[in-house]
Amino acid sequence: MKDVTVIGAGVAGLCVARVLRDRGAQVRLIDRHDGVGPHACSWWAGGMLAPFCEGESAEEPVVRLGQEAARWWDAQTRCVTQNGSLVVSLARDTSDLTRFARRTEGFDTVTQSQIAQMEPDLGDRFSKGLYFPTEAHLAPRQALSVLRDGLIKDGVIFEVADADPTDHARRGLTVDCRGFKAKPNLPDLRGVKGEMLVLSCPEVTLHRPIRLLHPRVPLYVVPRGNGIFMLGATQIEGAAGHHVSARALLELLSAAYALNPAFGEAEVLEIGVDSRPAFADNLPRIRRDGTLIRANGLFRHGFLLAPALARMVADVVFDDTRPEVMDEIAA
Amino acid sequence: MVRRFYGTTLANGFMLGTAQYPSPAILADAFKRSGAAVATVSLRRESGQTRAGQDFWKLIQDLGVHILPNTAGCHSVKEAVTTAHMAREVFDTKWIKLEVIGEEDTLQPDVFGLVEAARILSEDGFQVFPYTTEDLVVADKLLNAGCEVLMPWGAPIGSGLGLNNVFGLRSMRAHFPDVPLVIDAGLGLPSQAAQAMELGFDAVLLNTAVAKAGDPAAMAQAFATAVSAGQMAAAADPMEPRDMAAPSTPVIGKAFLE
């Protein structure tokens, strides 16, 4: 039986542990913190499983590999809502919608009345939209917890420690899934800051993630159920700080207000910020150095790409293959 | 005629922004294919405090071109001056593209704040590239405040409308024959960049038109080609337009047509 240690229990580490366990490995998961929580950037994720929408600006592998995500998460956690996603723009920004349509696939163009029917709380504010019926979303924190509980049940040992993967790899097969913490070992990794808000607004009901296109302040809103919404979209290069700027809040909230003025009355439950690990092309990487495998760089695609990344890590472990996102093998 | 930017001669008249690209890898590719001489970089005030943005700054520095930091999104003199100081520290350059935004919708410069900030920064040793309108009076005040380069807009930032006021830009060129002039903002197509260079401008600065194109690297190269064509045309002394037709083949000696 393969014996593997996974270091880092964020979305990458949990998915890798799950797939390795399913393929018959004996897995130990080490993290500096106990349990899922705000220390991992996946805690702050939007949870959109929207490979086609991401294709607007992401490279082709994101669209292709991301299509595995909804089925995987649904099978593993039952936390997935398969209700598509909707992209809209305000009247003066329709050229952004046209461009979005030109650069994506897998959508139906929907009219004002169709939008009002799908999402009555958007009313007739949007004359045209793009509906991506095969896309889905999940509740990230719940999904992480379910995944963790399942691993514990299946005999995966969780250990709280500040482990050094290089050191650990001397004793056996080790997968480094520490995200941005692996920066000293992965010098080409950078942090891309993202800010998010959680609002409670029981007056508003949305059935699926909504993306509001805007040349300066794009926004997405993901419904969490029970009148809870997650708002996000900021993506700031060169500012991997850990505070949320007033401007970001102002922009996110004004955009939400444009979507539905009732958001103006919402209760702010949480304000969050994270620094997402990314490589230069914003695609994930697997790197191997003997018994040490590093899987990193999920960027803003943690939940979307972690299942595919985990599958490829398992291929490396069990079949000694060289998956497409593997760019470096040392002896 | 080659005009120097605070003593620096640029290899070409293409200045390219570094924001909004799908990824840093695509950004680097766009610069490689454009051969742009200058990269502009926006700084957020928060970034200087944490020094955490270094990875992205390093990517920009690795492009190997002149760096022109930008006080993008600043709405007051104080903000712009603070940002300029941060930029000087981060990039170790005296150059600063000075933006003081006066109107939220058009992102039109606040020319009063601009002149004030330009004076403060010039006195402090900065070499200021002010983002301004084509207004000649403002231009004159900016020069008096210590600026040796002017950057009039073509059209509002990110609009892609091209040169909105060709007359105004032409008269600016004529009024300030010795000042390096850069068309900053509003360009959407290479033909508009070529037009700017044909009018005798020394450079164009753009970002959105390349970064938001479906293939940013190809669009960057298209702009570079247009800038070079426009520059060559301006140097070749273009003909003056006229109202009557002037046949290029002499009519003398041709058979009379009845």
PDB file of C-alpha atoms in Angstrom, chain A residues 139-314:
ATOM      1  CA  ALA A 139     -21.090  26.209  -0.380  1.00  0.00           C
ATOM      2  CA  PRO A 140     -17.295  26.218   0.040  1.00  0.00           C
ATOM      3  CA  ARG A 141     -17.006  25.961   3.817  1.00  0.00           C
ATOM      4  CA  GLN A 142     -19.568  23.203   4.053  1.00  0.00           C
ATOM      5  CA  ALA A 143     -17.889  21.341   1.200  1.00  0.00           C
ATOM      6  CA  LEU A 144     -14.485  21.536   2.905  1.00  0.00           C
ATOM      7  CA  SER A 145     -15.959  20.253   6.182  1.00  0.00           C
ATOM      8  CA  VAL A 146     -17.769  17.368   4.506  1.00  0.00           C
ATOM      9  CA  LEU A 147     -14.601  16.415   2.678  1.00  0.00           C
ATOM     10  CA  ARG A 148     -12.587  16.532   5.893  1.00  0.00           C
ATOM     11  CA  ASP A 149     -15.135  14.506   7.873  1.00  0.00           C
ATOM     12  CA  GLY A 150     -15.250  11.883   5.133  1.00  0.00           C
ATOM     13  CA  LEU A 151     -11.467  11.549   5.161  1.00  0.00           C
ATOM     14  CA  ILE A 152     -11.404  11.113   8.928  1.00  0.00           C
ATOM     15  CA  LYS A 153     -14.089   8.467   8.644  1.00  0.00           C
ATOM     16  CA  ASP A 154     -12.005   6.648   6.053  1.00  0.00           C
ATOM     17  CA  GLY A 155      -8.996   6.487   8.311  1.00  0.00           C
ATOM     18  CA  VAL A 156      -6.983   9.474   7.081  1.00  0.00           C
ATOM     19  CA  ILE A 157      -4.944  10.830   9.985  1.00  0.00           C
ATOM     20  CA  PHE A 158      -4.984  14.614  10.501  1.00  0.00           C
ATOM     21  CA  GLU A 159      -2.039  16.065  12.317  1.00  0.00           C
ATOM     22  CA  VAL A 160      -1.538  19.655  13.485  1.00  0.00           C
ATOM     23  CA  ALA A 161       2.069  20.641  12.886  1.00  0.00           C
ATOM     24  CA  ASP A 162       4.213  23.116  10.966  1.00  0.00           C
ATOM     25  CA  ALA A 163       5.801  20.524   8.726  1.00  0.00           C
ATOM     26  CA  ASP A 164       8.552  21.182   6.209  1.00  0.00           C
ATOM     27  CA  PRO A 165       7.779  19.211   3.031  1.00  0.00           C
ATOM     28  CA  THR A 166      11.418  18.982   1.943  1.00  0.00           C
ATOM     29  CA  ASP A 167      12.363  17.503   5.276  1.00  0.00           C
ATOM     30  CA  HIS A 168       9.342  15.223   5.237  1.00  0.00           C
ATOM     31  CA  ALA A 169      10.066  13.897   1.757  1.00  0.00           C
ATOM     32  CA  ARG A 170      13.256  12.293   3.084  1.00  0.00           C
ATOM     33  CA  ARG A 171      11.072   9.912   5.030  1.00  0.00           C
ATOM     34  CA  GLY A 172       8.585   9.123   2.281  1.00  0.00           C
ATOM     35  CA  LEU A 173       6.302  10.285  -0.477  1.00  0.00           C
ATOM     36  CA  THR A 174       5.093  13.817   0.320  1.00  0.00           C
ATOM     37  CA  VAL A 175       2.691  16.155  -1.467  1.00  0.00           C
ATOM     38  CA  ASP A 176       3.143  19.862  -0.725  1.00  0.00           C
ATOM     39  CA  CYS A 177      -0.244  21.612  -0.971  1.00  0.00           C
ATOM     40  CA  ARG A 178       0.544  24.635   1.183  1.00  0.00           C
ATOM     41  CA  GLY A 179      -0.549  27.255  -1.326  1.00  0.00           C
ATOM     42  CA  PHE A 180       1.179  30.610  -0.929  1.00  0.00           C
ATOM     43  CA  LYS A 181       3.112  29.331   2.099  1.00  0.00           C
ATOM     44  CA  ALA A 182       5.235  27.342  -0.363  1.00  0.00           C
ATOM     45  CA  LYS A 183       6.544  30.575  -1.876  1.00  0.00           C
ATOM     46  CA  PRO A 184      10.122  30.096  -0.550  1.00  0.00           C
ATOM     47  CA  ASN A 185      10.282  26.809  -2.495  1.00  0.00           C
ATOM     48  CA  LEU A 186       8.391  28.072  -5.527  1.00  0.00           C
ATOM     49  CA  PRO A 187       9.927  31.458  -6.324  1.00  0.00           C
ATOM     50  CA  ASP A 188       7.721  32.006  -9.389  1.00  0.00           C
ATOM     51  CA  LEU A 189       4.572  31.845  -7.265  1.00  0.00           C
ATOM     52  CA  ARG A 190       2.845  35.180  -6.586  1.00  0.00           C
ATOM     53  CA  GLY A 191      -0.100  36.243  -4.452  1.00  0.00           C
ATOM     54  CA  VAL A 192      -3.154  37.803  -6.079  1.00  0.00           C
ATOM     55  CA  LYS A 193      -5.309  39.611  -3.597  1.00  0.00           C
ATOM     56  CA  GLY A 194      -9.058  39.185  -3.612  1.00  0.00           C
ATOM     57  CA  GLU A 195     -11.670  40.764  -1.389  1.00  0.00           C
ATOM     58  CA  MET A 196     -15.105  39.407  -0.484  1.00  0.00           C
ATOM     59  CA  LEU A 197     -18.159  40.230   1.529  1.00  0.00           C
ATOM     60  CA  VAL A 198     -20.888  38.099   3.045  1.00  0.00           C
ATOM     61  CA  LEU A 199     -24.272  39.765   3.330  1.00  0.00           C
ATOM     62  CA  SER A 200     -27.541  38.728   4.845  1.00  0.00           C
ATOM     63  CA  CYS A 201     -30.427  40.045   2.788  1.00  0.00           C
ATOM     64  CA  PRO A 202     -33.546  37.899   3.239  1.00  0.00           C
ATOM     65  CA  GLU A 203     -35.523  40.253   0.989  1.00  0.00           C
ATOM     66  CA  VAL A 204     -33.583  39.051  -2.033  1.00  0.00           C
ATOM     67  CA  THR A 205     -33.735  35.572  -3.500  1.00  0.00           C
ATOM     68  CA  LEU A 206     -31.340  34.463  -6.208  1.00  0.00           C
ATOM     69  CA  HIS A 207     -31.188  30.950  -7.598  1.00  0.00           C
ATOM     70  CA  ARG A 208     -27.762  30.956  -9.143  1.00  0.00           C
ATOM     71  CA  PRO A 209     -24.541  32.998  -9.233  1.00  0.00           C
ATOM     72  CA  ILE A 210     -24.931  36.303 -11.043  1.00  0.00           C
ATOM     73  CA  ARG A 211     -22.033  38.076 -12.732  1.00  0.00           C
ATOM     74  CA  LEU A 212     -22.473  41.755 -13.346  1.00  0.00           C
ATOM     75  CA  LEU A 213     -20.058  42.924 -16.028  1.00  0.00           C
ATOM     76  CA  HIS A 214     -18.639  46.403 -15.684  1.00  0.00           C
ATOM     77  CA  PRO A 215     -15.544  47.953 -17.270  1.00  0.00           C
ATOM     78  CA  ARG A 216     -14.186  49.050 -13.906  1.00  0.00           C
ATOM     79  CA  VAL A 217     -16.024  47.215 -11.155  1.00  0.00           C
ATOM     80  CA  PRO A 218     -17.086  43.708 -12.120  1.00  0.00           C
ATOM     81  CA  LEU A 219     -19.028  41.826  -9.460  1.00  0.00           C
ATOM     82  CA  TYR A 220     -20.278  38.362  -8.746  1.00  0.00           C
ATOM     83  CA  VAL A 221     -22.912  37.397  -6.250  1.00  0.00           C
ATOM     84  CA  VAL A 222     -23.220  33.782  -5.132  1.00  0.00           C
ATOM     85  CA  PRO A 223     -26.342  32.795  -3.207  1.00  0.00           C
ATOM     86  CA  ARG A 224     -25.584  30.709  -0.138  1.00  0.00           C
ATOM     87  CA  GLY A 225     -29.232  30.024   0.704  1.00  0.00           C
ATOM     88  CA  ASN A 226     -31.331  31.429   3.557  1.00  0.00           C
ATOM     89  CA  GLY A 227     -30.886  34.981   2.344  1.00  0.00           C
ATOM     90  CA  ILE A 228     -27.083  34.840   2.619  1.00  0.00           C
ATOM     91  CA  PHE A 229     -24.962  36.081  -0.291  1.00  0.00           C
ATOM     92  CA  MET A 230     -21.287  36.143  -1.039  1.00  0.00           C
ATOM     93  CA  LEU A 231     -19.993  39.097  -3.051  1.00  0.00           C
ATOM     94  CA  GLY A 232     -16.618  39.175  -4.707  1.00  0.00           C
ATOM     95  CA  ALA A 233     -14.606  39.962  -7.816  1.00  0.00           C
ATOM     96  CA  THR A 234     -11.731  42.190  -6.895  1.00  0.00           C
ATOM     97  CA  GLN A 235      -8.463  40.920  -8.247  1.00  0.00           C
ATOM     98  CA  ILE A 236      -5.499  43.033  -7.369  1.00  0.00           C
ATOM     99  CA  GLU A 237      -1.992  42.407  -8.610  1.00  0.00           C
ATOM    100  CA  GLY A 238       0.915  43.698  -6.627  1.00  0.00           C
ATOM    101  CA  ALA A 239      -0.984  44.062  -3.385  1.00  0.00           C
ATOM    102  CA  ALA A 240      -1.018  40.837  -1.469  1.00  0.00           C
ATOM    103  CA  GLY A 241      -1.918  42.674   1.737  1.00  0.00           C
ATOM    104  CA  HIS A 242      -4.255  41.334   4.332  1.00  0.00           C
ATOM    105  CA  HIS A 243      -6.610  44.204   4.774  1.00  0.00           C
ATOM    106  CA  VAL A 244      -9.727  45.097   2.846  1.00  0.00           C
ATOM    107  CA  SER A 245      -9.624  48.594   1.419  1.00  0.00           C
ATOM    108  CA  ALA A 246     -12.540  50.956   1.879  1.00  0.00           C
ATOM    109  CA  ARG A 247     -12.632  51.491  -1.854  1.00  0.00           C
ATOM    110  CA  ALA A 248     -13.065  47.781  -2.551  1.00  0.00           C
ATOM    111  CA  LEU A 249     -16.018  47.672  -0.156  1.00  0.00           C
ATOM    112  CA  LEU A 250     -17.526  50.754  -1.693  1.00  0.00           C
ATOM    113  CA  GLU A 251     -17.207  49.324  -5.187  1.00  0.00           C
ATOM    114  CA  LEU A 252     -18.557  45.888  -4.291  1.00  0.00           C
ATOM    115  CA  LEU A 253     -21.522  47.357  -2.460  1.00  0.00           C
ATOM    116  CA  SER A 254     -22.376  49.887  -5.183  1.00  0.00           C
ATOM    117  CA  ALA A 255     -22.313  47.129  -7.752  1.00  0.00           C
ATOM    118  CA  ALA A 256     -24.579  44.969  -5.570  1.00  0.00           C
ATOM    119  CA  TYR A 257     -26.895  47.935  -5.146  1.00  0.00           C
ATOM    120  CA  ALA A 258     -27.097  48.254  -8.926  1.00  0.00           C
ATOM    121  CA  LEU A 259     -28.081  44.595  -9.115  1.00  0.00           C
ATOM    122  CA  ASN A 260     -30.890  45.051  -6.623  1.00  0.00           C
ATOM    123  CA  PRO A 261     -31.361  48.141  -4.422  1.00  0.00           C
ATOM    124  CA  ALA A 262     -32.520  45.873  -1.585  1.00  0.00           C
ATOM    125  CA  PHE A 263     -28.853  44.971  -1.046  1.00  0.00           C
ATOM    126  CA  GLY A 264     -28.550  48.482   0.363  1.00  0.00           C
ATOM    127  CA  GLU A 265     -30.480  47.267   3.410  1.00  0.00           C
ATOM    128  CA  ALA A 266     -28.441  44.085   3.841  1.00  0.00           C
ATOM    129  CA  GLU A 267     -26.600  43.181   7.001  1.00  0.00           C
ATOM    130  CA  VAL A 268     -22.845  42.803   6.505  1.00  0.00           C
ATOM    131  CA  LEU A 269     -21.894  39.504   8.102  1.00  0.00           C
ATOM    132  CA  GLU A 270     -18.298  39.160   7.045  1.00  0.00           C
ATOM    133  CA  ILE A 271     -15.545  40.996   5.249  1.00  0.00           C
ATOM    134  CA  GLY A 272     -12.742  38.823   4.004  1.00  0.00           C
ATOM    135  CA  VAL A 273      -9.522  38.990   2.074  1.00  0.00           C
ATOM    136  CA  ASP A 274      -7.088  36.416   0.820  1.00  0.00           C
ATOM    137  CA  SER A 275      -3.987  36.100  -1.263  1.00  0.00           C
ATOM    138  CA  ARG A 276      -4.425  33.434  -3.903  1.00  0.00           C
ATOM    139  CA  PRO A 277      -1.355  31.548  -5.080  1.00  0.00           C
ATOM    140  CA  ALA A 278      -0.755  31.870  -8.819  1.00  0.00           C
ATOM    141  CA  PHE A 279       1.931  31.237 -11.406  1.00  0.00           C
ATOM    142  CA  ALA A 280       2.645  33.602 -14.302  1.00  0.00           C
ATOM    143  CA  ASP A 281       0.003  32.107 -16.619  1.00  0.00           C
ATOM    144  CA  ASN A 282      -2.515  31.669 -13.780  1.00  0.00           C
ATOM    145  CA  LEU A 283      -2.552  27.911 -14.366  1.00  0.00           C
ATOM    146  CA  PRO A 284      -1.784  25.310 -11.667  1.00  0.00           C
ATOM    147  CA  ARG A 285       1.425  23.324 -11.597  1.00  0.00           C
ATOM    148  CA  ILE A 286       2.644  19.976 -10.386  1.00  0.00           C
ATOM    149  CA  ARG A 287       6.375  19.709  -9.775  1.00  0.00           C
ATOM    150  CA  ARG A 288       8.242  16.653  -8.678  1.00  0.00           C
ATOM    151  CA  ASP A 289      11.587  16.261  -7.019  1.00  0.00           C
ATOM    152  CA  GLY A 290      12.067  12.606  -6.129  1.00  0.00           C
ATOM    153  CA  THR A 291       9.693  11.788  -3.297  1.00  0.00           C
ATOM    154  CA  LEU A 292       8.428  15.364  -3.082  1.00  0.00           C
ATOM    155  CA  ILE A 293       5.503  16.453  -5.223  1.00  0.00           C
ATOM    156  CA  ARG A 294       4.343  20.057  -5.150  1.00  0.00           C
ATOM    157  CA  ALA A 295       0.842  20.954  -6.333  1.00  0.00           C
ATOM    158  CA  ASN A 296       0.087  24.648  -6.344  1.00  0.00           C
ATOM    159  CA  GLY A 297      -1.064  27.761  -8.224  1.00  0.00           C
ATOM    160  CA  LEU A 298      -4.833  27.261  -8.248  1.00  0.00           C
ATOM    161  CA  PHE A 299      -5.277  31.059  -8.462  1.00  0.00           C
ATOM    162  CA  ARG A 300      -8.984  31.976  -8.302  1.00  0.00           C
ATOM    163  CA  HIS A 301      -9.888  28.466  -9.439  1.00  0.00           C
ATOM    164  CA  GLY A 302      -9.485  26.526  -6.176  1.00  0.00           C
ATOM    165  CA  PHE A 303     -12.774  24.634  -6.141  1.00  0.00           C
ATOM    166  CA  LEU A 304     -12.948  24.583  -9.929  1.00  0.00           C
ATOM    167  CA  LEU A 305      -9.569  22.972 -10.561  1.00  0.00           C
ATOM    168  CA  ALA A 306      -8.659  21.137  -7.332  1.00  0.00           C
ATOM    169  CA  PRO A 307     -10.436  17.909  -8.397  1.00  0.00           C
ATOM    170  CA  ALA A 308      -8.508  17.775 -11.699  1.00  0.00           C
ATOM    171  CA  LEU A 309      -5.258  18.708  -9.959  1.00  0.00           C
ATOM    172  CA  ALA A 310      -5.840  15.967  -7.364  1.00  0.00           C
ATOM    173  CA  ARG A 311      -6.536  13.414 -10.096  1.00  0.00           C
ATOM    174  CA  MET A 312      -3.249  14.318 -11.779  1.00  0.00           C
ATOM    175  CA  VAL A 313      -1.294  14.171  -8.510  1.00  0.00           C
ATOM    176  CA  ALA A 314      -2.698  10.667  -7.986  1.00  0.00           C
TER     177      ALA A 314
END
